[in-house]
Amino acid sequence: MKIGLEIHVQLPTKSKMFCSCPTTGTETVNTHICPGCLGLPGSRPSLNKKALELGLTIAKKLKCTIPETTWFSRKTYFYPDLCKHFQITQHDTPIGFDGVFYLGKKPIRIARVLLEEDPGKIKRVGNGSSLIDYNRSGIPLTEIVTEPDLSSPSEAREFLSELLTEIKSTIGLTDSGERNIRCDCNISVGSERCEVKNVTGLKNVETCLKYEAVRQTKLIKSGGKIERETRHFDEAKRVTTSARKKEFEADYGYIGEPDLGIYHVANMAKSIELCESPLIMIDRFQKEYGIDEKIAKQIVNTSIELAKLFEKIAKITDVDTAQTWIMGTISANWKSFEKNFEKYDDIVTIISKFYKGDTTDTQCNLELKTLMTGVSAEKAASISADLDTIINKIIEDNPSFLIDYRRNEKAFNWIVGIIMKQTRGKYSSENIISAAKKLIEERL
């Protein structure tokens, strides 16, 4: 079995790839569009420099060869989501090629990394009708194409998960709104391959590949022939269906984009400084601080900024103190705080006071919550006390829970569910988890 992936990553730019239309705040359909998005006569594209820089950053991260020059092409195809009937993409000169990404010790070759524009978004409304929103048309995409080096659906999912972790930390990508990631899955059990287009989500990638592997295997065993085709993945039914015969490259009639020039990118690529890889950071945390791999992954994968904060706290206190507060109160309130980077030093100061014995555990906890959530210390104390009372009563009413928890920590999920049900949304899930962990550990 051979599997190759074509991964499309929407780049976090403020404007589109070839025009100045915004890429965010597009809740109302067909509002962030212009003659350039729609390919109207007389409109001309202009390359977004930030998109080029982000694309080169990804190519460099994947150890690709960066060419001296690059340019764009028109990929011609007729489909309603691309009203100008061609897509501006890269064909002959991608911004990176011959890269590699290591899945553990196994090298997964990266054939190329290229830039292109996203098409519009089609919504099926039944009765053979569809609606099209062109807000997405023109949003910058980086396409990462692997060689068929993946050998199973589960390996493909693992590779995609680790690759996306790297990319997100490298270019500051989030999972919100339209900034999603879509994957075209190419799989061959025999000599011919099929492509499943536009699969979103790690679980769906694995599911569609498993279905295709079984379908192709059964077809070959029954004496049938695998047709080279493009297929669609039905998330609800968890099956793939035939969409159309697979096009060959010559079918797209590539021509150079006449309205865009040749770009000299080698010097820009050399000037880009890469941050430490999350995978390398996880490994370093284990070796340098002696913390468990699971804990290291949780800290780093939550946020690189959280990982940096852990290191700051560990340097002025010790590893155990840093791990306790990072995995407890700080993680529990992180979503409320993560954009307030200017207050990071205040967190370090609060924990330093606790470490020196100038404040108690309870005072430190309240100060952190007040800083991170903006809730006053008095209100935070009241909320904390009320919640502690509720949790203690639930634990006392369920004496077998602590026995179950000692045997299997997954029992924690059960009691969190009970607390949430009884409190009916009065407290945030972060506060419930933090308080429950603290009170349970006090009883063990």
One Martini backbone bead per residue (centre of mass of N, CA, C, O) as a GRO file, in nm:
protein
  444
    1MET     BB    1   0.095   0.037   0.023
    2LYS     BB    2   0.028   0.373  -0.102
    3ILE     BB    3   0.082   0.708   0.041
    4GLY     BB    4  -0.031   1.040  -0.044
    5LEU     BB    5  -0.011   1.395   0.027
    6GLU     BB    6  -0.225   1.696  -0.003
    7ILE     BB    7  -0.161   1.994   0.170
    8HIS     BB    8  -0.386   2.257   0.274
    9VAL     BB    9  -0.282   2.584   0.381
   10GLN     BB   10  -0.399   2.847   0.543
   11LEU     BB   11  -0.288   3.165   0.556
   12PRO     BB   12  -0.221   3.423   0.812
   13THR     BB   13  -0.358   3.671   0.654
   14LYS     BB   14  -0.520   3.981   0.596
   15SER     BB   15  -0.490   3.919   0.293
   16LYS     BB   16  -0.495   3.823  -0.007
   17MET     BB   17  -0.295   3.702  -0.254
   18PHE     BB   18  -0.404   3.923  -0.516
   19CYS     BB   19  -0.541   4.116  -0.296
   20SER     BB   20  -0.709   4.342  -0.047
   21CYS     BB   21  -0.887   4.148   0.068
   22PRO     BB   22  -1.014   4.019   0.337
   23THR     BB   23  -0.988   3.710   0.552
   24THR     BB   24  -1.175   3.833   0.769
   25GLY     BB   25  -1.497   3.872   0.861
   26THR     BB   26  -1.691   3.642   0.669
   27GLU     BB   27  -2.000   3.582   0.748
   28THR     BB   28  -2.092   3.729   0.500
   29VAL     BB   29  -2.171   3.660   0.198
   30ASN     BB   30  -2.022   3.810  -0.064
   31THR     BB   31  -1.827   4.074   0.058
   32HIS     BB   32  -1.509   3.978   0.016
   33ILE     BB   33  -1.496   4.125  -0.285
   34CYS     BB   34  -1.358   4.150  -0.623
   35PRO     BB   35  -1.248   4.162  -0.939
   36GLY     BB   36  -1.005   3.976  -0.869
   37CYS     BB   37  -1.156   3.736  -0.737
   38LEU     BB   38  -1.353   3.712  -1.011
   39GLY     BB   39  -1.205   3.780  -1.285
   40LEU     BB   40  -1.245   4.046  -1.413
   41PRO     BB   41  -1.221   4.255  -1.650
   42GLY     BB   42  -0.904   4.432  -1.590
   43SER     BB   43  -0.791   4.264  -1.377
   44ARG     BB   44  -0.506   4.250  -1.141
   45PRO     BB   45  -0.254   4.095  -0.992
   46SER     BB   46  -0.100   4.098  -0.648
   47LEU     BB   47   0.145   4.003  -0.449
   48ASN     BB   48   0.171   3.867  -0.132
   49LYS     BB   49   0.440   3.894   0.069
   50LYS     BB   50   0.353   3.735   0.325
   51ALA     BB   51   0.282   3.471   0.180
   52LEU     BB   52   0.563   3.420   0.074
   53GLU     BB   53   0.707   3.408   0.348
   54LEU     BB   54   0.540   3.170   0.470
   55GLY     BB   55   0.602   2.964   0.250
   56LEU     BB   56   0.913   2.969   0.290
   57THR     BB   57   0.909   2.879   0.584
   58ILE     BB   58   0.793   2.599   0.531
   59ALA     BB   59   1.007   2.502   0.330
   60LYS     BB   60   1.243   2.533   0.529
   61LYS     BB   61   1.131   2.344   0.753
   62LEU     BB   62   1.130   2.099   0.521
   63LYS     BB   63   1.412   2.102   0.377
   64CYS     BB   64   1.413   2.263   0.122
   65THR     BB   65   1.468   2.361  -0.191
   66ILE     BB   66   1.552   2.686  -0.295
   67PRO     BB   67   1.501   2.888  -0.536
   68GLU     BB   68   1.594   3.169  -0.696
   69THR     BB   69   1.328   3.140  -0.869
   70THR     BB   70   0.977   3.240  -0.928
   71TRP     BB   71   0.642   3.142  -1.048
   72PHE     BB   72   0.330   3.163  -1.216
   73SER     BB   73   0.018   2.989  -1.293
   74ARG     BB   74  -0.237   2.859  -1.503
   75LYS     BB   75  -0.516   2.661  -1.397
   76THR     BB   76  -0.736   2.492  -1.602
   77TYR     BB   77  -1.084   2.500  -1.492
   78PHE     BB   78  -1.436   2.393  -1.475
   79TYR     BB   79  -1.580   2.554  -1.191
   80PRO     BB   80  -1.789   2.728  -0.980
   81ASP     BB   81  -1.559   2.808  -0.753
   82LEU     BB   82  -1.414   2.930  -1.035
   83CYS     BB   83  -1.511   3.196  -1.222
   84LYS     BB   84  -1.238   3.231  -1.411
   85HIS     BB   85  -1.132   2.927  -1.493
   86PHE     BB   86  -0.878   2.979  -1.300
   87GLN     BB   87  -0.571   2.906  -1.126
   88ILE     BB   88  -0.339   3.046  -0.918
   89THR     BB   89  -0.021   2.889  -0.944
   90GLN     BB   90   0.222   2.626  -0.923
   91HIS     BB   91   0.448   2.429  -1.136
   92ASP     BB   92   0.759   2.455  -1.229
   93THR     BB   93   0.813   2.670  -0.960
   94PRO     BB   94   0.842   2.606  -0.667
   95ILE     BB   95   0.945   2.719  -0.346
   96GLY     BB   96   0.977   2.397  -0.297
   97PHE     BB   97   1.205   2.103  -0.287
   98ASP     BB   98   1.325   1.818  -0.169
   99GLY     BB   99   1.219   1.726   0.108
  100VAL     BB  100   1.180   1.659   0.476
  101PHE     BB  101   1.008   1.434   0.714
  102TYR     BB  102   1.021   1.309   1.041
  103LEU     BB  103   0.887   0.994   1.148
  104GLY     BB  104   1.085   0.977   1.358
  105LYS     BB  105   1.304   0.781   1.153
  106LYS     BB  106   1.115   0.835   0.915
  107PRO     BB  107   1.126   0.936   0.591
  108ILE     BB  108   0.934   1.202   0.440
  109ARG     BB  109   0.890   1.304   0.136
  110ILE     BB  110   0.909   1.626  -0.024
  111ALA     BB  111   0.832   1.730  -0.329
  112ARG     BB  112   0.649   2.001  -0.262
  113VAL     BB  113   0.614   2.365  -0.235
  114LEU     BB  114   0.324   2.578  -0.276
  115LEU     BB  115   0.146   2.844  -0.426
  116GLU     BB  116  -0.204   2.951  -0.383
  117GLU     BB  117  -0.541   2.979  -0.451
  118ASP     BB  118  -0.850   2.982  -0.331
  119PRO     BB  119  -1.150   2.884  -0.368
  120GLY     BB  120  -1.455   2.862  -0.334
  121LYS     BB  121  -1.775   2.788  -0.167
  122ILE     BB  122  -1.974   2.502  -0.156
  123LYS     BB  123  -2.339   2.463  -0.115
  124ARG     BB  124  -2.555   2.219  -0.056
  125VAL     BB  125  -2.937   2.229  -0.099
  126GLY     BB  126  -3.062   2.054  -0.294
  127ASN     BB  127  -3.215   1.960  -0.584
  128GLY     BB  128  -2.935   2.018  -0.745
  129SER     BB  129  -2.838   2.257  -0.562
  130SER     BB  130  -2.621   2.555  -0.532
  131LEU     BB  131  -2.400   2.750  -0.333
  132ILE     BB  132  -2.181   3.049  -0.352
  133ASP     BB  133  -1.880   3.149  -0.179
  134TYR     BB  134  -1.623   3.409  -0.247
  135ASN     BB  135  -1.459   3.480   0.011
  136ARG     BB  136  -1.235   3.245  -0.029
  137SER     BB  137  -1.145   3.363  -0.279
  138GLY     BB  138  -0.784   3.406  -0.262
  139ILE     BB  139  -0.678   3.261  -0.040
  140PRO     BB  140  -0.395   3.164   0.096
  141LEU     BB  141  -0.190   2.887  -0.014
  142THR     BB  142  -0.032   2.590   0.100
  143GLU     BB  143   0.126   2.322  -0.072
  144ILE     BB  144   0.184   1.984   0.040
  145VAL     BB  145   0.385   1.732  -0.118
  146THR     BB  146   0.408   1.397  -0.113
  147GLU     BB  147   0.534   1.111  -0.117
  148PRO     BB  148   0.461   0.754  -0.129
  149ASP     BB  149   0.563   0.681   0.206
  150LEU     BB  150   0.300   0.581   0.311
  151SER     BB  151   0.161   0.258   0.463
  152SER     BB  152  -0.087   0.385   0.637
  153PRO     BB  153  -0.351   0.538   0.783
  154SER     BB  154  -0.218   0.579   1.066
  155GLU     BB  155   0.043   0.708   0.958
  156ALA     BB  156  -0.091   0.947   0.818
  157ARG     BB  157  -0.208   1.071   1.075
  158GLU     BB  158   0.055   1.108   1.231
  159PHE     BB  159   0.196   1.285   1.025
  160LEU     BB  160  -0.013   1.514   1.012
  161SER     BB  161  -0.002   1.592   1.309
  162GLU     BB  162   0.304   1.667   1.322
  163LEU     BB  163   0.312   1.866   1.088
  164LEU     BB  164   0.100   2.071   1.202
  165THR     BB  165   0.253   2.141   1.457
  166GLU     BB  166   0.488   2.273   1.309
  167ILE     BB  167   0.334   2.485   1.139
  168LYS     BB  168   0.184   2.639   1.360
  169SER     BB  169   0.446   2.737   1.507
  170THR     BB  170   0.583   2.875   1.256
  171ILE     BB  171   0.306   3.070   1.156
  172GLY     BB  172   0.060   3.103   1.360
  173LEU     BB  173  -0.160   2.889   1.355
  174THR     BB  174  -0.508   2.826   1.347
  175ASP     BB  175  -0.849   2.666   1.384
  176SER     BB  176  -1.016   2.900   1.297
  177GLY     BB  177  -1.255   2.902   1.094
  178GLU     BB  178  -1.127   2.927   0.765
  179ARG     BB  179  -0.847   2.822   0.893
  180ASN     BB  180  -0.799   2.553   0.738
  181ILE     BB  181  -0.740   2.198   0.663
  182ARG     BB  182  -0.669   2.027   0.361
  183CYS     BB  183  -0.694   1.691   0.209
  184ASP     BB  184  -0.533   1.494  -0.033
  185CYS     BB  185  -0.583   1.144  -0.097
  186ASN     BB  186  -0.339   0.907  -0.196
  187ILE     BB  187  -0.416   0.566  -0.316
  188SER     BB  188  -0.244   0.237  -0.345
  189VAL     BB  189  -0.266  -0.117  -0.387
  190GLY     BB  190  -0.179  -0.120  -0.666
  191SER     BB  191  -0.100   0.046  -0.969
  192GLU     BB  192  -0.343   0.232  -0.904
  193ARG     BB  193  -0.481   0.551  -0.826
  194CYS     BB  194  -0.656   0.742  -0.579
  195GLU     BB  195  -0.847   1.046  -0.514
  196VAL     BB  196  -0.924   1.227  -0.215
  197LYS     BB  197  -1.103   1.512  -0.169
  198ASN     BB  198  -1.128   1.736   0.078
  199VAL     BB  199  -1.012   1.650   0.366
  200THR     BB  200  -1.114   1.688   0.708
  201GLY     BB  201  -0.931   1.581   0.941
  202LEU     BB  202  -0.772   1.323   1.088
  203LYS     BB  203  -0.997   1.112   1.109
  204ASN     BB  204  -1.094   1.132   0.811
  205VAL     BB  205  -0.834   1.045   0.678
  206GLU     BB  206  -0.825   0.762   0.800
  207THR     BB  207  -1.108   0.664   0.714
  208CYS     BB  208  -1.082   0.698   0.402
  209LEU     BB  209  -0.831   0.512   0.371
  210LYS     BB  210  -0.956   0.256   0.482
  211TYR     BB  211  -1.182   0.233   0.277
  212GLU     BB  212  -1.003   0.229   0.020
  213ALA     BB  213  -0.836  -0.021   0.090
  214VAL     BB  214  -1.075  -0.216   0.093
  215ARG     BB  215  -1.199  -0.156  -0.183
  216GLN     BB  216  -0.947  -0.220  -0.359
  217THR     BB  217  -0.895  -0.507  -0.257
  218LYS     BB  218  -1.169  -0.630  -0.341
  219LEU     BB  219  -1.151  -0.559  -0.642
  220ILE     BB  220  -0.895  -0.723  -0.707
  221LYS     BB  221  -0.993  -1.005  -0.599
  222SER     BB  222  -1.248  -0.996  -0.814
  223GLY     BB  223  -1.102  -0.881  -1.096
  224GLY     BB  224  -1.076  -0.594  -1.094
  225LYS     BB  225  -1.035  -0.237  -1.171
  226ILE     BB  226  -0.851   0.037  -1.112
  227GLU     BB  227  -0.951   0.362  -1.132
  228ARG     BB  228  -0.857   0.666  -1.233
  229GLU     BB  229  -0.969   0.884  -0.966
  230THR     BB  230  -1.203   1.098  -0.821
  231ARG     BB  231  -1.302   1.137  -0.480
  232HIS     BB  232  -1.554   1.131  -0.223
  233PHE     BB  233  -1.613   1.221   0.120
  234ASP     BB  234  -1.849   1.084   0.349
  235GLU     BB  235  -1.887   1.159   0.673
  236ALA     BB  236  -2.156   1.022   0.756
  237LYS     BB  237  -2.096   0.734   0.599
  238ARG     BB  238  -1.785   0.666   0.561
  239VAL     BB  239  -1.740   0.717   0.243
  240THR     BB  240  -1.662   0.669  -0.096
  241THR     BB  241  -1.710   0.852  -0.407
  242SER     BB  242  -1.754   0.909  -0.723
  243ALA     BB  243  -1.676   1.202  -0.927
  244ARG     BB  244  -1.420   1.162  -1.132
  245LYS     BB  245  -1.197   1.160  -1.354
  246LYS     BB  246  -0.868   1.170  -1.354
  247GLU     BB  247  -0.652   1.406  -1.406
  248PHE     BB  248  -0.404   1.530  -1.596
  249GLU     BB  249  -0.176   1.771  -1.627
  250ALA     BB  250  -0.245   1.833  -1.933
  251ASP     BB  251  -0.554   1.910  -1.877
  252TYR     BB  252  -0.485   2.212  -1.751
  253GLY     BB  253  -0.323   2.408  -1.928
  254TYR     BB  254  -0.056   2.536  -1.860
  255ILE     BB  255   0.032   2.880  -1.789
  256GLY     BB  256   0.172   3.162  -1.765
  257GLU     BB  257   0.137   3.439  -1.567
  258PRO     BB  258   0.116   3.751  -1.722
  259ASP     BB  259   0.059   3.946  -1.444
  260LEU     BB  260   0.322   3.805  -1.341
  261GLY     BB  261   0.633   3.769  -1.234
  262ILE     BB  262   0.958   3.733  -1.134
  263TYR     BB  263   1.091   3.581  -0.833
  264HIS     BB  264   1.336   3.662  -0.592
  265VAL     BB  265   1.386   3.426  -0.306
  266ALA     BB  266   1.660   3.346  -0.174
  267ASN     BB  267   1.713   3.587   0.024
  268MET     BB  268   1.454   3.563   0.186
  269ALA     BB  269   1.506   3.275   0.290
  270LYS     BB  270   1.777   3.340   0.440
  271SER     BB  271   1.635   3.558   0.644
  272ILE     BB  272   1.488   3.327   0.774
  273GLU     BB  273   1.395   3.247   1.106
  274LEU     BB  274   1.378   2.965   1.297
  275CYS     BB  275   1.213   2.801   1.519
  276GLU     BB  276   1.168   2.581   1.746
  277SER     BB  277   1.078   2.274   1.745
  278PRO     BB  278   0.839   2.098   1.908
  279LEU     BB  279   0.984   1.822   1.900
  280ILE     BB  280   1.250   1.928   2.014
  281MET     BB  281   1.131   2.054   2.272
  282ILE     BB  282   1.020   1.795   2.395
  283ASP     BB  283   1.293   1.650   2.410
  284ARG     BB  284   1.437   1.870   2.581
  285PHE     BB  285   1.254   1.864   2.832
  286GLN     BB  286   1.326   1.576   2.915
  287LYS     BB  287   1.639   1.619   2.938
  288GLU     BB  288   1.660   1.901   3.099
  289TYR     BB  289   1.397   1.847   3.319
  290GLY     BB  290   1.277   1.547   3.358
  291ILE     BB  291   1.011   1.511   3.207
  292ASP     BB  292   0.743   1.383   3.092
  293GLU     BB  293   0.632   1.329   2.778
  294LYS     BB  294   0.332   1.397   2.820
  295ILE     BB  295   0.382   1.675   2.952
  296ALA     BB  296   0.551   1.801   2.729
  297LYS     BB  297   0.333   1.783   2.509
  298GLN     BB  298   0.113   1.947   2.652
  299ILE     BB  299   0.265   2.212   2.672
  300VAL     BB  300   0.358   2.257   2.374
  301ASN     BB  301   0.074   2.200   2.228
  302THR     BB  302  -0.078   2.432   2.356
  303SER     BB  303   0.193   2.631   2.374
  304ILE     BB  304   0.478   2.800   2.321
  305GLU     BB  305   0.434   3.017   2.541
  306LEU     BB  306   0.395   2.815   2.771
  307ALA     BB  307   0.675   2.688   2.745
  308LYS     BB  308   0.832   2.951   2.804
  309LEU     BB  309   0.711   2.992   3.086
  310PHE     BB  310   0.817   2.737   3.213
  311GLU     BB  311   1.118   2.817   3.189
  312LYS     BB  312   1.108   3.072   3.358
  313ILE     BB  313   1.010   2.940   3.621
  314ALA     BB  314   1.234   2.719   3.648
  315LYS     BB  315   1.477   2.924   3.680
  316ILE     BB  316   1.354   3.070   3.960
  317THR     BB  317   1.298   2.787   4.073
  318ASP     BB  318   1.157   2.485   3.979
  319VAL     BB  319   1.032   2.219   3.817
  320ASP     BB  320   0.800   2.141   4.009
  321THR     BB  321   0.673   2.422   4.033
  322ALA     BB  322   0.627   2.472   3.733
  323GLN     BB  323   0.453   2.221   3.674
  324THR     BB  324   0.223   2.268   3.876
  325TRP     BB  325   0.126   2.553   3.763
  326ILE     BB  326   0.102   2.491   3.463
  327MET     BB  327  -0.094   2.229   3.500
  328GLY     BB  328  -0.293   2.406   3.650
  329THR     BB  329  -0.391   2.718   3.670
  330ILE     BB  330  -0.270   2.811   3.397
  331SER     BB  331  -0.409   2.608   3.206
  332ALA     BB  332  -0.706   2.664   3.303
  333ASN     BB  333  -0.656   2.998   3.208
  334TRP     BB  334  -0.532   3.032   2.917
  335LYS     BB  335  -0.758   3.133   2.723
  336SER     BB  336  -0.785   3.414   2.884
  337PHE     BB  337  -0.450   3.492   2.843
  338GLU     BB  338  -0.266   3.437   2.575
  339LYS     BB  339  -0.273   3.754   2.463
  340ASN     BB  340  -0.114   3.860   2.738
  341PHE     BB  341   0.211   3.888   2.710
  342GLU     BB  342   0.280   4.137   2.904
  343LYS     BB  343   0.205   3.939   3.175
  344TYR     BB  344   0.419   3.716   3.220
  345ASP     BB  345   0.599   3.843   3.445
  346ASP     BB  346   0.374   3.840   3.662
  347ILE     BB  347   0.361   3.536   3.696
  348VAL     BB  348   0.652   3.497   3.788
  349THR     BB  349   0.629   3.677   4.041
  350ILE     BB  350   0.408   3.521   4.192
  351ILE     BB  351   0.566   3.246   4.208
  352SER     BB  352   0.817   3.356   4.348
  353LYS     BB  353   0.677   3.435   4.613
  354PHE     BB  354   0.593   3.147   4.683
  355TYR     BB  355   0.878   3.016   4.678
  356LYS     BB  356   0.982   3.219   4.918
  357GLY     BB  357   0.716   3.243   5.127
  358ASP     BB  358   0.526   3.514   5.087
  359THR     BB  359   0.303   3.303   4.999
  360THR     BB  360   0.041   3.113   4.955
  361ASP     BB  361  -0.124   2.888   4.774
  362THR     BB  362  -0.396   3.041   4.773
  363GLN     BB  363  -0.291   3.324   4.699
  364CYS     BB  364  -0.155   3.244   4.433
  365ASN     BB  365  -0.407   3.138   4.294
  366LEU     BB  366  -0.571   3.406   4.305
  367GLU     BB  367  -0.369   3.590   4.157
  368LEU     BB  368  -0.369   3.433   3.892
  369LYS     BB  369  -0.673   3.448   3.829
  370THR     BB  370  -0.692   3.754   3.828
  371LEU     BB  371  -0.486   3.804   3.601
  372MET     BB  372  -0.608   3.598   3.375
  373THR     BB  373  -0.935   3.694   3.401
  374GLY     BB  374  -1.014   3.977   3.570
  375VAL     BB  375  -1.096   3.878   3.840
  376SER     BB  376  -1.147   3.940   4.143
  377ALA     BB  377  -1.033   3.823   4.437
  378GLU     BB  378  -1.305   3.804   4.583
  379LYS     BB  379  -1.458   3.652   4.362
  380ALA     BB  380  -1.258   3.419   4.330
  381ALA     BB  381  -1.286   3.318   4.622
  382SER     BB  382  -1.589   3.261   4.611
  383ILE     BB  383  -1.586   3.064   4.373
  384SER     BB  384  -1.384   2.864   4.496
  385ALA     BB  385  -1.543   2.793   4.753
  386ASP     BB  386  -1.804   2.691   4.621
  387LEU     BB  387  -1.671   2.472   4.446
  388ASP     BB  388  -1.536   2.312   4.672
  389THR     BB  389  -1.797   2.230   4.814
  390ILE     BB  390  -1.920   2.069   4.581
  391ILE     BB  391  -1.688   1.867   4.534
  392ASN     BB  392  -1.667   1.746   4.818
  393LYS     BB  393  -1.956   1.630   4.820
  394ILE     BB  394  -1.927   1.442   4.575
  395ILE     BB  395  -1.699   1.271   4.693
  396GLU     BB  396  -1.855   1.183   4.953
  397ASP     BB  397  -2.104   1.054   4.784
  398ASN     BB  398  -1.844   0.891   4.629
  399PRO     BB  399  -1.636   0.670   4.772
  400SER     BB  400  -1.540   0.494   4.512
  401PHE     BB  401  -1.377   0.695   4.343
  402LEU     BB  402  -1.087   0.688   4.470
  403ILE     BB  403  -1.042   0.392   4.401
  404ASP     BB  404  -1.074   0.421   4.095
  405TYR     BB  405  -0.852   0.641   4.055
  406ARG     BB  406  -0.608   0.468   4.151
  407ARG     BB  407  -0.647   0.263   3.909
  408ASN     BB  408  -0.787   0.505   3.720
  409GLU     BB  409  -0.762   0.831   3.590
  410LYS     BB  410  -1.028   0.828   3.407
  411ALA     BB  411  -1.230   0.886   3.645
  412PHE     BB  412  -1.214   1.195   3.629
  413ASN     BB  413  -1.422   1.237   3.398
  414TRP     BB  414  -1.670   1.155   3.562
  415ILE     BB  415  -1.663   1.379   3.786
  416VAL     BB  416  -1.671   1.619   3.596
  417GLY     BB  417  -1.950   1.553   3.480
  418ILE     BB  418  -2.102   1.581   3.749
  419ILE     BB  419  -2.027   1.874   3.810
  420MET     BB  420  -2.145   2.002   3.551
  421LYS     BB  421  -2.436   1.906   3.595
  422GLN     BB  422  -2.479   2.054   3.875
  423THR     BB  423  -2.376   2.356   3.779
  424ARG     BB  424  -2.486   2.450   3.497
  425GLY     BB  425  -2.249   2.662   3.389
  426LYS     BB  426  -2.130   2.842   3.630
  427TYR     BB  427  -1.859   2.702   3.553
  428SER     BB  428  -1.573   2.651   3.425
  429SER     BB  429  -1.391   2.392   3.309
  430GLU     BB  430  -1.117   2.491   3.411
  431ASN     BB  431  -1.202   2.529   3.713
  432ILE     BB  432  -1.299   2.242   3.765
  433ILE     BB  433  -1.039   2.087   3.699
  434SER     BB  434  -0.852   2.234   3.895
  435ALA     BB  435  -1.012   2.182   4.160
  436ALA     BB  436  -1.038   1.874   4.144
  437LYS     BB  437  -0.739   1.802   4.142
  438LYS     BB  438  -0.668   1.932   4.413
  439LEU     BB  439  -0.876   1.776   4.600
  440ILE     BB  440  -0.792   1.488   4.527
  441GLU     BB  441  -0.486   1.505   4.605
  442GLU     BB  442  -0.547   1.565   4.911
  443ARG     BB  443  -0.683   1.258   4.949
  444LEU     BB  444  -0.429   1.061   4.863
   0.00000   0.00000   0.00000
